[in-house]
Amino acid sequence: MAKVPAAAVAAGGLIGGYGVARWTKKRQLGGVVLAAAGATAARQWRRQAGGKAAGALTVAYVAAFAGSHPLAKKVGAWPSVFGVAGAVALASWAVSDRRA
């Protein structure tokens, strides 16, 4: 089975977490998706790029989630989520995935 890049896992967690929360109207379910994908990506980041890189990318993941909220007030919810997911995916690829 092919390995899913951490960039895709992280971006999918941000997008999927928001989608689940929005469509089920249960923010906690979205949080579960967000956390599960974040933990999975963090394990891959640690394995591929080491602890410091994994820590920095995890901080970026959480900051993207938090930053998407005020950004959504300016550009809309989905554009905000896609924007931060793309930024995290790019950071993940640059720091971790391109080495694998």
PDB file of C-alpha atoms in Angstrom:
ATOM      1  CA  MET A   1       0.000   0.000   0.000  1.00  0.00           C
ATOM      2  CA  ALA A   2       1.348   3.441  -0.933  1.00  0.00           C
ATOM      3  CA  LYS A   3       2.193   5.855   1.859  1.00  0.00           C
ATOM      4  CA  VAL A   4       0.109   9.014   2.040  1.00  0.00           C
ATOM      5  CA  PRO A   5       2.381  12.084   2.288  1.00  0.00           C
ATOM      6  CA  ALA A   6       2.210  13.966   5.588  1.00  0.00           C
ATOM      7  CA  ALA A   7       1.355  17.112   3.619  1.00  0.00           C
ATOM      8  CA  ALA A   8      -1.836  15.460   2.378  1.00  0.00           C
ATOM      9  CA  VAL A   9      -2.690  14.143   5.838  1.00  0.00           C
ATOM     10  CA  ALA A  10      -2.272  17.574   7.425  1.00  0.00           C
ATOM     11  CA  ALA A  11      -4.192  19.432   4.719  1.00  0.00           C
ATOM     12  CA  GLY A  12      -6.881  16.757   4.782  1.00  0.00           C
ATOM     13  CA  GLY A  13      -7.196  17.119   8.539  1.00  0.00           C
ATOM     14  CA  LEU A  14      -7.804  20.853   8.305  1.00  0.00           C
ATOM     15  CA  ILE A  15     -10.251  20.542   5.414  1.00  0.00           C
ATOM     16  CA  GLY A  16     -11.923  17.401   6.703  1.00  0.00           C
ATOM     17  CA  GLY A  17     -12.202  18.698  10.242  1.00  0.00           C
ATOM     18  CA  TYR A  18     -13.980  21.820   9.076  1.00  0.00           C
ATOM     19  CA  GLY A  19     -16.192  19.869   6.690  1.00  0.00           C
ATOM     20  CA  VAL A  20     -17.256  17.367   9.333  1.00  0.00           C
ATOM     21  CA  ALA A  21     -17.969  20.129  11.844  1.00  0.00           C
ATOM     22  CA  ARG A  22     -19.976  22.107   9.329  1.00  0.00           C
ATOM     23  CA  TRP A  23     -21.999  19.261   7.844  1.00  0.00           C
ATOM     24  CA  THR A  24     -22.773  17.450  11.093  1.00  0.00           C
ATOM     25  CA  LYS A  25     -23.200  20.684  13.075  1.00  0.00           C
ATOM     26  CA  LYS A  26     -21.082  19.021  15.770  1.00  0.00           C
ATOM     27  CA  ARG A  27     -17.847  20.920  16.298  1.00  0.00           C
ATOM     28  CA  GLN A  28     -16.499  18.143  18.516  1.00  0.00           C
ATOM     29  CA  LEU A  29     -16.587  15.658  15.636  1.00  0.00           C
ATOM     30  CA  GLY A  30     -14.644  18.092  13.498  1.00  0.00           C
ATOM     31  CA  GLY A  31     -12.158  18.412  16.344  1.00  0.00           C
ATOM     32  CA  VAL A  32     -11.697  14.643  16.430  1.00  0.00           C
ATOM     33  CA  VAL A  33     -10.884  14.610  12.702  1.00  0.00           C
ATOM     34  CA  LEU A  34      -8.527  17.582  13.106  1.00  0.00           C
ATOM     35  CA  ALA A  35      -6.723  15.993  16.071  1.00  0.00           C
ATOM     36  CA  ALA A  36      -6.442  12.521  14.531  1.00  0.00           C
ATOM     37  CA  ALA A  37      -4.979  13.876  11.300  1.00  0.00           C
ATOM     38  CA  GLY A  38      -2.637  16.179  13.226  1.00  0.00           C
ATOM     39  CA  ALA A  39      -1.346  13.317  15.361  1.00  0.00           C
ATOM     40  CA  THR A  40      -0.848  11.120  12.296  1.00  0.00           C
ATOM     41  CA  ALA A  41       1.005  13.871  10.440  1.00  0.00           C
ATOM     42  CA  ALA A  42       3.149  14.626  13.509  1.00  0.00           C
ATOM     43  CA  ARG A  43       4.259  10.985  13.713  1.00  0.00           C
ATOM     44  CA  GLN A  44       5.239  11.074  10.038  1.00  0.00           C
ATOM     45  CA  TRP A  45       7.039  14.406  10.470  1.00  0.00           C
ATOM     46  CA  ARG A  46       9.034  13.047  13.404  1.00  0.00           C
ATOM     47  CA  ARG A  47       9.990   9.894  11.505  1.00  0.00           C
ATOM     48  CA  GLN A  48      10.936  11.733   8.308  1.00  0.00           C
ATOM     49  CA  ALA A  49      12.482  14.980   9.573  1.00  0.00           C
ATOM     50  CA  GLY A  50      13.166  14.628  13.301  1.00  0.00           C
ATOM     51  CA  GLY A  51      11.731  16.020  16.497  1.00  0.00           C
ATOM     52  CA  LYS A  52      12.471  19.724  16.023  1.00  0.00           C
ATOM     53  CA  ALA A  53      10.929  19.787  12.564  1.00  0.00           C
ATOM     54  CA  ALA A  54       7.926  17.810  13.804  1.00  0.00           C
ATOM     55  CA  GLY A  55       7.455  20.281  16.639  1.00  0.00           C
ATOM     56  CA  ALA A  56       7.650  23.270  14.307  1.00  0.00           C
ATOM     57  CA  LEU A  57       5.221  21.720  11.823  1.00  0.00           C
ATOM     58  CA  THR A  58       2.811  20.810  14.624  1.00  0.00           C
ATOM     59  CA  VAL A  59       2.884  24.415  15.820  1.00  0.00           C
ATOM     60  CA  ALA A  60       2.208  25.512  12.229  1.00  0.00           C
ATOM     61  CA  TYR A  61      -0.747  23.088  12.026  1.00  0.00           C
ATOM     62  CA  VAL A  62      -2.314  24.424  15.214  1.00  0.00           C
ATOM     63  CA  ALA A  63      -1.589  28.033  14.210  1.00  0.00           C
ATOM     64  CA  ALA A  64      -3.229  27.408  10.826  1.00  0.00           C
ATOM     65  CA  PHE A  65      -6.340  26.097  12.551  1.00  0.00           C
ATOM     66  CA  ALA A  66      -6.465  29.093  14.886  1.00  0.00           C
ATOM     67  CA  GLY A  67      -5.602  31.570  12.136  1.00  0.00           C
ATOM     68  CA  SER A  68      -8.299  30.280   9.823  1.00  0.00           C
ATOM     69  CA  HIS A  69     -10.984  31.699  12.100  1.00  0.00           C
ATOM     70  CA  PRO A  70     -10.123  35.420  11.821  1.00  0.00           C
ATOM     71  CA  LEU A  71      -9.142  34.936   8.178  1.00  0.00           C
ATOM     72  CA  ALA A  72     -12.597  33.480   7.479  1.00  0.00           C
ATOM     73  CA  LYS A  73     -14.169  36.786   8.528  1.00  0.00           C
ATOM     74  CA  LYS A  74     -12.247  38.494   5.736  1.00  0.00           C
ATOM     75  CA  VAL A  75     -12.363  35.977   2.871  1.00  0.00           C
ATOM     76  CA  GLY A  76     -15.031  33.440   3.834  1.00  0.00           C
ATOM     77  CA  ALA A  77     -14.896  30.073   5.562  1.00  0.00           C
ATOM     78  CA  TRP A  78     -13.955  27.713   2.740  1.00  0.00           C
ATOM     79  CA  PRO A  79     -11.351  29.998   1.141  1.00  0.00           C
ATOM     80  CA  SER A  80      -9.780  30.432   4.565  1.00  0.00           C
ATOM     81  CA  VAL A  81      -9.670  26.691   5.239  1.00  0.00           C
ATOM     82  CA  PHE A  82      -8.240  25.927   1.802  1.00  0.00           C
ATOM     83  CA  GLY A  83      -5.670  28.697   2.174  1.00  0.00           C
ATOM     84  CA  VAL A  84      -4.323  27.551   5.531  1.00  0.00           C
ATOM     85  CA  ALA A  85      -4.443  23.904   4.454  1.00  0.00           C
ATOM     86  CA  GLY A  86      -2.356  24.771   1.410  1.00  0.00           C
ATOM     87  CA  ALA A  87       0.144  26.681   3.531  1.00  0.00           C
ATOM     88  CA  VAL A  88       0.549  23.759   5.944  1.00  0.00           C
ATOM     89  CA  ALA A  89       0.850  21.293   3.073  1.00  0.00           C
ATOM     90  CA  LEU A  90       3.560  23.401   1.454  1.00  0.00           C
ATOM     91  CA  ALA A  91       5.476  23.699   4.731  1.00  0.00           C
ATOM     92  CA  SER A  92       5.151  19.960   5.323  1.00  0.00           C
ATOM     93  CA  TRP A  93       6.415  19.141   1.865  1.00  0.00           C
ATOM     94  CA  ALA A  94       9.340  21.574   2.146  1.00  0.00           C
ATOM     95  CA  VAL A  95      10.471  20.389   5.586  1.00  0.00           C
ATOM     96  CA  SER A  96       9.548  16.721   5.601  1.00  0.00           C
ATOM     97  CA  ASP A  97       7.966  15.066   2.569  1.00  0.00           C
ATOM     98  CA  ARG A  98      10.481  16.004  -0.094  1.00  0.00           C
ATOM     99  CA  ARG A  99      13.149  14.168   1.922  1.00  0.00           C
ATOM    100  CA  ALA A 100      11.171  10.927   2.033  1.00  0.00           C
TER     101      ALA A 100
END
